[in-house]
Coordinates of C-alpha atoms in Angstrom, one line a residue:
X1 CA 97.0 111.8 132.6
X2 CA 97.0 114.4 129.8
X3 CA 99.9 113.0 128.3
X4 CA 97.8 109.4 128.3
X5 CA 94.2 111.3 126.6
X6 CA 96.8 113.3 124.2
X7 CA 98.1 109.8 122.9
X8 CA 94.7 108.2 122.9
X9 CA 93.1 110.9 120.5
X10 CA 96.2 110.3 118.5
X11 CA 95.7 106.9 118.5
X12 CA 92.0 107.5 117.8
X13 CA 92.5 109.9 115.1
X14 CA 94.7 107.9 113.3
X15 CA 92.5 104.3 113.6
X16 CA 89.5 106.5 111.8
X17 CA 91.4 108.1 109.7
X18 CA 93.0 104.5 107.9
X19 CA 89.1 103.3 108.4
X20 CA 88.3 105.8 106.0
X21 CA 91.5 105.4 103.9
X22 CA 90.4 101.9 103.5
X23 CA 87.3 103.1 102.5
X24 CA 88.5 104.8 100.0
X25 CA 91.2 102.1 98.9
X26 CA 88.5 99.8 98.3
X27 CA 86.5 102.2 96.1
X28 CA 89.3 103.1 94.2
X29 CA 90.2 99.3 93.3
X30 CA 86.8 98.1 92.8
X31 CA 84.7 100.8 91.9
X32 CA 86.3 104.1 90.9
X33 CA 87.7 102.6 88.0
X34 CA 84.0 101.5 86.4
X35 CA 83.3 105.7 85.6
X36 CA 86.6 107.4 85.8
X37 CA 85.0 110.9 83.7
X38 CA 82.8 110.4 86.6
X39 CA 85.4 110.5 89.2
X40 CA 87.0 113.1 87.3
X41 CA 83.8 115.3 87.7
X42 CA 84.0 115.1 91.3
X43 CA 87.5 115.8 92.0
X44 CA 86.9 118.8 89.6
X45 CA 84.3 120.0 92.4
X46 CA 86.3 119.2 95.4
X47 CA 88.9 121.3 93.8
X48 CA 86.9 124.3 92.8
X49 CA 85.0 123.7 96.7
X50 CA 89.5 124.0 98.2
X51 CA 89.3 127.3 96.3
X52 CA 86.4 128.7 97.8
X53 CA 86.2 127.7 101.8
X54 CA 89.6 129.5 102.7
X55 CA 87.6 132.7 101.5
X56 CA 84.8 131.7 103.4
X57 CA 87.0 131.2 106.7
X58 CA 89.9 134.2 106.1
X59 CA 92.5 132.6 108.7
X60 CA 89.9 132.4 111.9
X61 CA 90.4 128.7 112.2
X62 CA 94.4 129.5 112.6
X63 CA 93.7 132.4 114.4
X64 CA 91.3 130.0 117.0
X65 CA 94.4 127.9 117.8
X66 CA 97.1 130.6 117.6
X67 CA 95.1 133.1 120.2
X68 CA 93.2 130.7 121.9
X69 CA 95.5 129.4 124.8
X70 CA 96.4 133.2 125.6
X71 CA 93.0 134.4 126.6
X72 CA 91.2 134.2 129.5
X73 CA 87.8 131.5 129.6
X74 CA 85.2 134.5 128.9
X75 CA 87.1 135.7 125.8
X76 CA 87.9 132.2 124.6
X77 CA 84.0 132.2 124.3
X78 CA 84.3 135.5 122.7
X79 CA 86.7 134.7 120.2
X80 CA 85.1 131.1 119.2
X81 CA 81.7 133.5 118.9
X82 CA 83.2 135.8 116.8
X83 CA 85.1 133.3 114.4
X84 CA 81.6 131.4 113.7
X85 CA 80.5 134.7 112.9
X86 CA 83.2 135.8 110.6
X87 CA 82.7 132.2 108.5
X88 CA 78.8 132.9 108.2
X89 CA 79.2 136.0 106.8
X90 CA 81.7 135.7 104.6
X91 CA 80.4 132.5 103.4
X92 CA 76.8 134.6 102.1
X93 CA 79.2 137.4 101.0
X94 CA 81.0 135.0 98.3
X95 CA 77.8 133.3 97.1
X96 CA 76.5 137.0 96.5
X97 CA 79.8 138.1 94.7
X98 CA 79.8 134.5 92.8
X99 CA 76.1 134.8 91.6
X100 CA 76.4 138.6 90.1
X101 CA 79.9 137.1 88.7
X102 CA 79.1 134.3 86.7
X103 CA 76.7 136.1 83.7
X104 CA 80.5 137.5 82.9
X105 CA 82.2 134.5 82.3
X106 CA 81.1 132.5 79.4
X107 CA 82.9 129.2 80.9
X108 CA 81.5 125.7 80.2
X109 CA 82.2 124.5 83.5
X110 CA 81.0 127.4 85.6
X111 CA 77.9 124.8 86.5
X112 CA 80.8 122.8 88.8
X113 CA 80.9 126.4 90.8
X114 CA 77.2 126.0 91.9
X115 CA 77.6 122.4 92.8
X116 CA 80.9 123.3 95.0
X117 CA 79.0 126.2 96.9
X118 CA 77.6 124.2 99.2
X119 CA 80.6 121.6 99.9
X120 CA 83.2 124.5 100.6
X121 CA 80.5 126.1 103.0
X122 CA 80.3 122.8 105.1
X123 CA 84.5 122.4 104.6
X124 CA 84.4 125.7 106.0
X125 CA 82.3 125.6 109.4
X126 CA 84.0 121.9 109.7
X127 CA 87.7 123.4 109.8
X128 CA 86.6 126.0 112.1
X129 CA 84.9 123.7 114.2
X130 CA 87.4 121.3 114.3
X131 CA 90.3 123.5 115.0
X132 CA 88.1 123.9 118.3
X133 CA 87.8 120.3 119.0
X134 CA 92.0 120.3 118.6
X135 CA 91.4 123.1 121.5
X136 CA 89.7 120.9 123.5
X137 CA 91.5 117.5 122.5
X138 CA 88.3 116.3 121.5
X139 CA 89.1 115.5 117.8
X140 CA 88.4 112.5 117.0
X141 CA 84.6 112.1 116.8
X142 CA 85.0 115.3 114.7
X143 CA 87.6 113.0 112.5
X144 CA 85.4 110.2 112.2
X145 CA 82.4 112.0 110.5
X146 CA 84.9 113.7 108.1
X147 CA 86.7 111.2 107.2
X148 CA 83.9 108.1 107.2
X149 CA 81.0 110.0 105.6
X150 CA 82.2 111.4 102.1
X151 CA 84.2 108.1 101.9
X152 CA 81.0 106.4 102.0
X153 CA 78.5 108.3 100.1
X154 CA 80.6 108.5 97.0
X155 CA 80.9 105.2 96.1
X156 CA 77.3 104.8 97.1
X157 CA 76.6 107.7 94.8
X158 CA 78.8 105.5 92.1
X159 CA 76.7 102.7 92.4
X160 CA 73.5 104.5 92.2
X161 CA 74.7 106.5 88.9
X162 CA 76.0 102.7 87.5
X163 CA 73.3 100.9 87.8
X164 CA 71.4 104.0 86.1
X165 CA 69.1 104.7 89.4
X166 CA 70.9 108.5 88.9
X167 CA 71.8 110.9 86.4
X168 CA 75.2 112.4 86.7
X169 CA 73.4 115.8 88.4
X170 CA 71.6 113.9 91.1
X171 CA 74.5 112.2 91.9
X172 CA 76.2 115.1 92.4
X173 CA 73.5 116.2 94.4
X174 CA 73.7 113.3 96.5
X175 CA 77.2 114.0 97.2
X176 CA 76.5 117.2 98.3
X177 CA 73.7 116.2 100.7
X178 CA 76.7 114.0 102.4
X179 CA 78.6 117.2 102.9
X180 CA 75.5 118.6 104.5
X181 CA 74.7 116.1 106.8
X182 CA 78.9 115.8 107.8
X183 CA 78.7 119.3 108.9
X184 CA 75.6 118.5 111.4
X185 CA 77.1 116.0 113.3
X186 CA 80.3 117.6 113.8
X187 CA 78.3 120.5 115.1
X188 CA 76.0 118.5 117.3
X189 CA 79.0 117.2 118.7
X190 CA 81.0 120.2 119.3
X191 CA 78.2 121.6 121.0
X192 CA 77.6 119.2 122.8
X193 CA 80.7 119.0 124.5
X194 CA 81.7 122.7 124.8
X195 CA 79.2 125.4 126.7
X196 CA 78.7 127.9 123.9
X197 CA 77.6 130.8 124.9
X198 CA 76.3 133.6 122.2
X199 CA 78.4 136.3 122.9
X200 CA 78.3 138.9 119.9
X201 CA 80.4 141.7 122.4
X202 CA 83.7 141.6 121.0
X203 CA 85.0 144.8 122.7
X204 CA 86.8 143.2 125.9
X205 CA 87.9 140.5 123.4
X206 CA 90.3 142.8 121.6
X207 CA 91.1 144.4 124.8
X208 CA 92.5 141.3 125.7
X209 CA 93.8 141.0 122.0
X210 CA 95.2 143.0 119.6
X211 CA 92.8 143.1 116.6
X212 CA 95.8 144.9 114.6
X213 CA 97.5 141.4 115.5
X214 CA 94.6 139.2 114.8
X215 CA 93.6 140.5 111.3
X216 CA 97.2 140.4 110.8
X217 CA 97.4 136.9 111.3
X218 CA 94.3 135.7 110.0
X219 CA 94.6 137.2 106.8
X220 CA 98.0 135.7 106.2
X221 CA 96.8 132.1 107.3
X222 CA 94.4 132.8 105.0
X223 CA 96.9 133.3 101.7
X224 CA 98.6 130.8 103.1
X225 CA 95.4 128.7 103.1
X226 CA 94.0 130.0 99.6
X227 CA 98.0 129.9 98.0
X228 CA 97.9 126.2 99.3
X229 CA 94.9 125.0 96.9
X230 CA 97.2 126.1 94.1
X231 CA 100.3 124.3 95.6
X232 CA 98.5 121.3 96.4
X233 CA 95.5 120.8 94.5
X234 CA 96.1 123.1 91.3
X235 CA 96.4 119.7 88.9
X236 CA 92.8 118.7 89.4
X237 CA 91.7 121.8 88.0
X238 CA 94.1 121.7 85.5
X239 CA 94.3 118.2 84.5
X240 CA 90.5 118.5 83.1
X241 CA 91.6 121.8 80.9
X242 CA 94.1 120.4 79.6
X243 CA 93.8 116.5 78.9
X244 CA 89.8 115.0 80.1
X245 CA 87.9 113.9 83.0
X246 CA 88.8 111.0 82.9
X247 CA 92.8 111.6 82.9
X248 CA 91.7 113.4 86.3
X249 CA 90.0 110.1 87.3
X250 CA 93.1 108.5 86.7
X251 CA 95.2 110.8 88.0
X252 CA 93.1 110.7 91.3
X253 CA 93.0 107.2 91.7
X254 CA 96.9 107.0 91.9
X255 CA 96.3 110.9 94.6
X256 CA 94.0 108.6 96.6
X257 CA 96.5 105.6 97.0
X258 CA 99.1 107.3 97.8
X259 CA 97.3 109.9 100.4
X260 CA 97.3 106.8 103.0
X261 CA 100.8 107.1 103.5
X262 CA 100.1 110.3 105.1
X263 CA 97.3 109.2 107.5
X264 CA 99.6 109.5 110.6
X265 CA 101.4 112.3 109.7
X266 CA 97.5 114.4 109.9
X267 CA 96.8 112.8 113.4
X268 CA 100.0 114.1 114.8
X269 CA 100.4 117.4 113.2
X270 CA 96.9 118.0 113.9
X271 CA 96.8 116.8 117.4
X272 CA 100.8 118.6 118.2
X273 CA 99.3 122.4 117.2
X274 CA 98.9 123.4 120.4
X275 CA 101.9 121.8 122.1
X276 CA 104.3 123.7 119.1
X277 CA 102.3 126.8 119.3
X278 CA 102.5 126.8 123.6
X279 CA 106.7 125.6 123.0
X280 CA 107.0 128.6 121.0
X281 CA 105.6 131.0 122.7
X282 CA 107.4 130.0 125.8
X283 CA 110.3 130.0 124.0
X284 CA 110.7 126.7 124.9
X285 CA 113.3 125.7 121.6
X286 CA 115.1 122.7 122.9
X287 CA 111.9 120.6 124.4
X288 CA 110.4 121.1 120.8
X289 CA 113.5 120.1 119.2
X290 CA 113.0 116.6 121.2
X291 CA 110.2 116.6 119.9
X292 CA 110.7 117.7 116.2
X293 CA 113.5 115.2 115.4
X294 CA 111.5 112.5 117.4
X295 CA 107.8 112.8 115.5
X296 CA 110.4 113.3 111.9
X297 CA 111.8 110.0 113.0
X298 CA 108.7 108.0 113.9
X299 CA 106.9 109.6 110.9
X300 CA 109.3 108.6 108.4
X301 CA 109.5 105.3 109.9
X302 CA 105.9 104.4 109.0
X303 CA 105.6 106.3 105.9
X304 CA 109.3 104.4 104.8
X305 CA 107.7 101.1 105.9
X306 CA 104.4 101.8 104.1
X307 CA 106.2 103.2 100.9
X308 CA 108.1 99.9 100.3
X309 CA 105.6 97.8 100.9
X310 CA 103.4 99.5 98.2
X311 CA 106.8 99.7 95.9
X312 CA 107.5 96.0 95.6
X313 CA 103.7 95.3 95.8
X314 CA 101.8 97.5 94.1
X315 CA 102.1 95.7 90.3
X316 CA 101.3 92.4 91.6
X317 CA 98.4 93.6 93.6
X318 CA 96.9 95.0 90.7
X319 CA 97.2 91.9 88.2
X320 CA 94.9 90.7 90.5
X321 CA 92.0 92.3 90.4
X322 CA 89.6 92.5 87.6
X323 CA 89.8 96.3 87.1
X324 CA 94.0 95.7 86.6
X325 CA 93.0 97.2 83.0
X326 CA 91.8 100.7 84.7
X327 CA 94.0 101.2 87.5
X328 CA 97.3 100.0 85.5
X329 CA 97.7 104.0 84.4
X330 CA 97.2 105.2 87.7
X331 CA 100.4 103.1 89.0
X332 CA 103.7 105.9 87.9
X333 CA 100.9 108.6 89.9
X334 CA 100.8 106.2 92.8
X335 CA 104.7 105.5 93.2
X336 CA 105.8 109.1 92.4
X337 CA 102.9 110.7 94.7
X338 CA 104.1 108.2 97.6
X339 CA 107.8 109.5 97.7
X340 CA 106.3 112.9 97.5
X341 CA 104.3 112.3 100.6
X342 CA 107.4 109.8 102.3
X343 CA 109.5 113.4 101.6
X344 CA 107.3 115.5 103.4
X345 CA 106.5 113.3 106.5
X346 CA 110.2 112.8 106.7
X347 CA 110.7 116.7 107.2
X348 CA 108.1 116.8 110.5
X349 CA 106.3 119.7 111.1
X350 CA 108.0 122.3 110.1
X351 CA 105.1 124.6 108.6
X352 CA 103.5 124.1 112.3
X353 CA 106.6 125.6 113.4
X354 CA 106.5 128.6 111.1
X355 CA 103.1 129.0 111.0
X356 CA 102.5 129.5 115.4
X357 CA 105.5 131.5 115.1
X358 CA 106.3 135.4 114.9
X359 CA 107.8 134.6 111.5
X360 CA 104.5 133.1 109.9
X361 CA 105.0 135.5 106.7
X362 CA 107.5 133.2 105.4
X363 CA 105.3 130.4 105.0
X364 CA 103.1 132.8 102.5
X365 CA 106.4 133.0 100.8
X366 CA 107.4 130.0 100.7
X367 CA 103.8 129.1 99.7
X368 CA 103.6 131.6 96.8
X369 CA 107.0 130.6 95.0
X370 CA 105.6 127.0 95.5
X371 CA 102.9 128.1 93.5
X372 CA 104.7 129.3 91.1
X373 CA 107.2 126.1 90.7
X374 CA 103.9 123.9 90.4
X375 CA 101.6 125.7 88.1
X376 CA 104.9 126.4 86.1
X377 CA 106.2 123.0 85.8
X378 CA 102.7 121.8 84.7
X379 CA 102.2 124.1 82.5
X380 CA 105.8 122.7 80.8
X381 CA 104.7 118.9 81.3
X382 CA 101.3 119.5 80.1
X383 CA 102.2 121.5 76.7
X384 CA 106.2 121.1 76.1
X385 CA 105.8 116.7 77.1
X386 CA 103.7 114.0 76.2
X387 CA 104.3 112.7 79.9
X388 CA 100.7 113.5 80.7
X389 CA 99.5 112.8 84.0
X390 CA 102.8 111.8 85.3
X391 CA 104.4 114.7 84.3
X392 CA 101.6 116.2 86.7
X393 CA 103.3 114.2 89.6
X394 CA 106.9 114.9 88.5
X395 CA 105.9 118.3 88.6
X396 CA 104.4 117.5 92.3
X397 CA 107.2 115.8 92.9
X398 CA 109.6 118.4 92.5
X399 CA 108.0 121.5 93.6
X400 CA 107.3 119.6 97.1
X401 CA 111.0 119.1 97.3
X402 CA 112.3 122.5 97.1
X403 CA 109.5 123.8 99.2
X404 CA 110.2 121.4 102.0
X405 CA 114.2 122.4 101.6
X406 CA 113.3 125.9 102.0
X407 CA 111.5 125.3 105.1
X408 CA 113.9 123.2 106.7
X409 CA 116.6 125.6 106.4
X410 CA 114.3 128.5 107.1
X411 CA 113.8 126.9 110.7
X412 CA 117.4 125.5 111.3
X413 CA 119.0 129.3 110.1
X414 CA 115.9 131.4 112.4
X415 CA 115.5 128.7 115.7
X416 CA 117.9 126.4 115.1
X417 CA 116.0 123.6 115.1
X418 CA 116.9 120.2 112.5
X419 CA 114.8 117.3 112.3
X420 CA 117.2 115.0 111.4
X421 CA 120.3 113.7 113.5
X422 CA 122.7 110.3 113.0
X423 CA 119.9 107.7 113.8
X424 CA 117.5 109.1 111.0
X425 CA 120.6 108.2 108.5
X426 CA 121.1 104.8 109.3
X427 CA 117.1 104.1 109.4
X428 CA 117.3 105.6 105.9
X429 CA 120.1 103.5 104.6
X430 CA 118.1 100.5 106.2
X431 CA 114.8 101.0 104.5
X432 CA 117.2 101.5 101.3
X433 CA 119.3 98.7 101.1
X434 CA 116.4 95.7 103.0
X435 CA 113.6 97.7 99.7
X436 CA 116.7 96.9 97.2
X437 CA 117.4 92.9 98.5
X438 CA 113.6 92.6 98.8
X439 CA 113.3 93.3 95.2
X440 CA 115.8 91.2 93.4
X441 CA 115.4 88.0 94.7
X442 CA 112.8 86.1 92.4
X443 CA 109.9 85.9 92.2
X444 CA 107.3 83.1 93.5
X445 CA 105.6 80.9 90.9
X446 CA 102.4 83.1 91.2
X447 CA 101.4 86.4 91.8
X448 CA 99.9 86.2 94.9
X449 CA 102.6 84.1 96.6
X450 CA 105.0 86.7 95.2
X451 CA 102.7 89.8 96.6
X452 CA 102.7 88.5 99.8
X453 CA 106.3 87.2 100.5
X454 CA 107.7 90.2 99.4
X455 CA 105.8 92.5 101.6
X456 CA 106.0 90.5 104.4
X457 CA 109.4 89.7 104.1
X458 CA 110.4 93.8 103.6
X459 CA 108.1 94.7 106.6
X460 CA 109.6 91.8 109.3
X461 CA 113.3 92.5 108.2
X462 CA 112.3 96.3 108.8
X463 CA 111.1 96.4 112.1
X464 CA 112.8 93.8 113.3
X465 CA 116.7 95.2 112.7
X466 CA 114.7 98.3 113.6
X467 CA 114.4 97.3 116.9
X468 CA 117.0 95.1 117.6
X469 CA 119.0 98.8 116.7
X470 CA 117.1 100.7 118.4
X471 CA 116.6 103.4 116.1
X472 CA 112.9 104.4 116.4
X473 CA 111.8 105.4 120.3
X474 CA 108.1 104.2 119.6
X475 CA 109.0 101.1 117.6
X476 CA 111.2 100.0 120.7
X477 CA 108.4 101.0 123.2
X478 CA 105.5 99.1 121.3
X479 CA 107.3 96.0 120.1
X480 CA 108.7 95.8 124.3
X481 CA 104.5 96.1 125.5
X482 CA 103.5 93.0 122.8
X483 CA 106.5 91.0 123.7
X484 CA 105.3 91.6 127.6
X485 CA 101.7 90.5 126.5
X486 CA 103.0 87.9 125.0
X487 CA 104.8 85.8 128.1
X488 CA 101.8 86.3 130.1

């Protein structure tokens, strides 16, 4: 029965979350492309808002899941209390420190800081509570309001601001107000579901707990958190610094295409924290290795499937649509960025693996020289090339290698864990060889005919030698259920 309502917020999690992908797919086809400075400007925001809400939480949403299955039901109260807490405080604490900062800086953008305040504060109580609702496998409401509402109220903002019933700074302010209103419903239904109980006694918490331990923890999740904005989001900050707005439109309308190939791997990564972090602490190595080399497998499966689709049909695609003109930039971004994410669903969850174990540290490490790899390499694409953007994605590209080839052999030398065996080769050489066929045989006497035989032809051969081989568990299991429904 747990297993079943496990797989159904899975399944849950990841319907919402390609709901709001979708969202976004259509916005960035038909509607980003009209104002990209605009876009630009917001990304900017979102980027400065990554920087500040891993301040405002300091590791207590890691801490939640890492300590929570350990303590009794009273101090799981205690320690949910005292993380809310923590994130209020610290969250009035950095607006105080950023409002007798900024007469210091004479910075033309320092206005974006002001806008972001109030977005990161909202991110911030909306990964604490969420990493609750994981606690309580009740994610995906919580999923739905995050992922549905922003994707909603920014292209309503665009339309406003298009059709000149906005200026730019009320748009903005619209966007914001989106934020606002995400972070009451999550809250509403957190509460709803779990008996809080204000509990500001945090003595027989950290008898229960070492606080040494915690703050230990926390404050490493939480350079692992902050180092991660620079890892992963760095170029939208320095895209506008050192090209335009509107390159950082571009740039993000290729960032937002290829972010659906990831949608599964944030369900199950998301949804499997607890299950690594109790494996681990019960030393349990070889169930999670069933596991790790199964979710690598399946993971890669989709992402592979999704990625050649996209591949062979991107160009076509876009000669269809009237904003072909726009979006035709944003297509090196989109095909670089989707092998960057196909690379890192392919390697499973291996910072879940360090991060709930006693050797956390080394994903601060890890995060820090990939800090350095990133802001380094585009730094040299950005002055030394005239690449541009795409050098920003080579650069990506790159850096997400050799931090995911650290990890991997991090785990397999510490726990011996790998999440790759024979099967994961051959479904690799598949998806190779059926993308390479696919693409040479000529094309249909229009675009659309060509867009659509292609993709469907690549997807049928795929999962159909897929299961005829039997190389992906899930693929065999769901493919058997619809075949069964089928002869009824």
């Amino acid at each position: 029965m747990e297993k079943k309502a496990r797989f159904k917020q899975v399944f849950l999690f990841t319907i919402i979350n390609y709901v709001g992908i979708l969202i976004g797919i259509f916005s960035t086809l038909f509607i980003y492309p009209e104002n990209k400075e605009f876009l630009g400007i917001i990304r900017y925001i979102e980027s400065i808002s990554q920087i500040l809400f891993p301040i405002m939480v300091l590791g207590a949403s890691h801490a939640l899941i890492n300590f929570y299955p350990a303590l009794n039901e009273e101090n799981k109260n205690r320690l949910f209390n005292y993380s809310v807490f923590s994130v209020g405080l610290l969250s009035v604490a950095t607006f105080v420190v950023l409002l007798l900062a900024s007469p210091f800086f004479n910075w033309g953008n320092l206005q974006y800081f002001y806008f972001a305040f109030p977005i990161a504060v909202a991110l911030a109580f909306v990964e604490l509570f969420k990493r609750q609702a994981t606690n309580l496998e009740k994610l995906a409401v919580p999923t739905l309001f995050e992922k549905i509402i922003p994707k909603i109220a920014l292209p309503v903002v665009f339309v406003l601001l298009l059709h000149k019933s906005s200026s730019v700074n009320v748009s903005i302010g619209y966007y914001i107000i989106s934020y606002v209103l995400m972070f009451v419903l999550i809250a509403a239904y957190l509460f709803r579901n779990y008996k809080f109980r204000f509990n500001f006694d945090f003595k027989p918490l950290y008898a229960e707990l070492s606080r040494k331990e915690y703050f230990r923890y926390s404050l490493y999740s939480f350079a692992g958190s902050f180092g991660s904005f620079f890892a992963f989001r760095i170029d939208s900050l320095m895209i506008p610094e050192f090209l335009s707005f509107d390159a950082n439109g571009t740039f993000n309308i290729g960032v937002t295409l290829a972010s659906a190939l990831a949608i599964p791997a944030t369900g199950v990564f998301a949804l499997y924290a607890p299950i690594i972090s109790n494996y681990l602490k019960t030393d349990n190595l070889k169930e999670l290795n069933v596991k790790y080399i199964e979710v690598a497998k399946m993971l890669f499966c989709i992402g592979a499937l999704l990625y050649s689709c996209i591949f062979l049909g991107i160009h076509f695609l876009f000669e269809l649509l009237p904003t072909y003109e726009s979006l035709a930039p944003s297509i090196p971004i989109i095909l670089i960025l989707g092998f960057n994410v196909l690379i890192n669903m392919a390697t499973g969850f291996n910072s879940e693996i360090i991060s709930y174990s006693k050797y956390y540290r080394f994903n601060l490490i890890s995060i820090f020289v990939l800090i350095i790899l990133n802001v380094g390499l585009n730094l040299f694409f950005l002055k030394c090339t005239d690449l541009g953007i795409v050098g920003v994605a080579y650069s990506s590209l790159i850096s997400m290698s050799i931090f995911n080839a650290a990890k991997l052999l991090f785990i397999y030398r510490t726990f011996k864990l790998f999440p790759f065996d024979y099967g994961f080769l051959k479904l690799a050489l598949l998806f190779l060889f059926t993308g390479v066929v696919v693409y040479f045989l000529p094309d249909a006497p229009n675009k659309l005919l060509t867009l659509f035989y292609k993709v469907s032809l690549n997807a049928a051969v795929n999962v159909f030698l897929i299961y005829k081989l039997k190389l992906v568990y899930q693929v065999t299991f769901w493919v058997n259920k619809a075949l069964t429904w089928f002869k009824r």
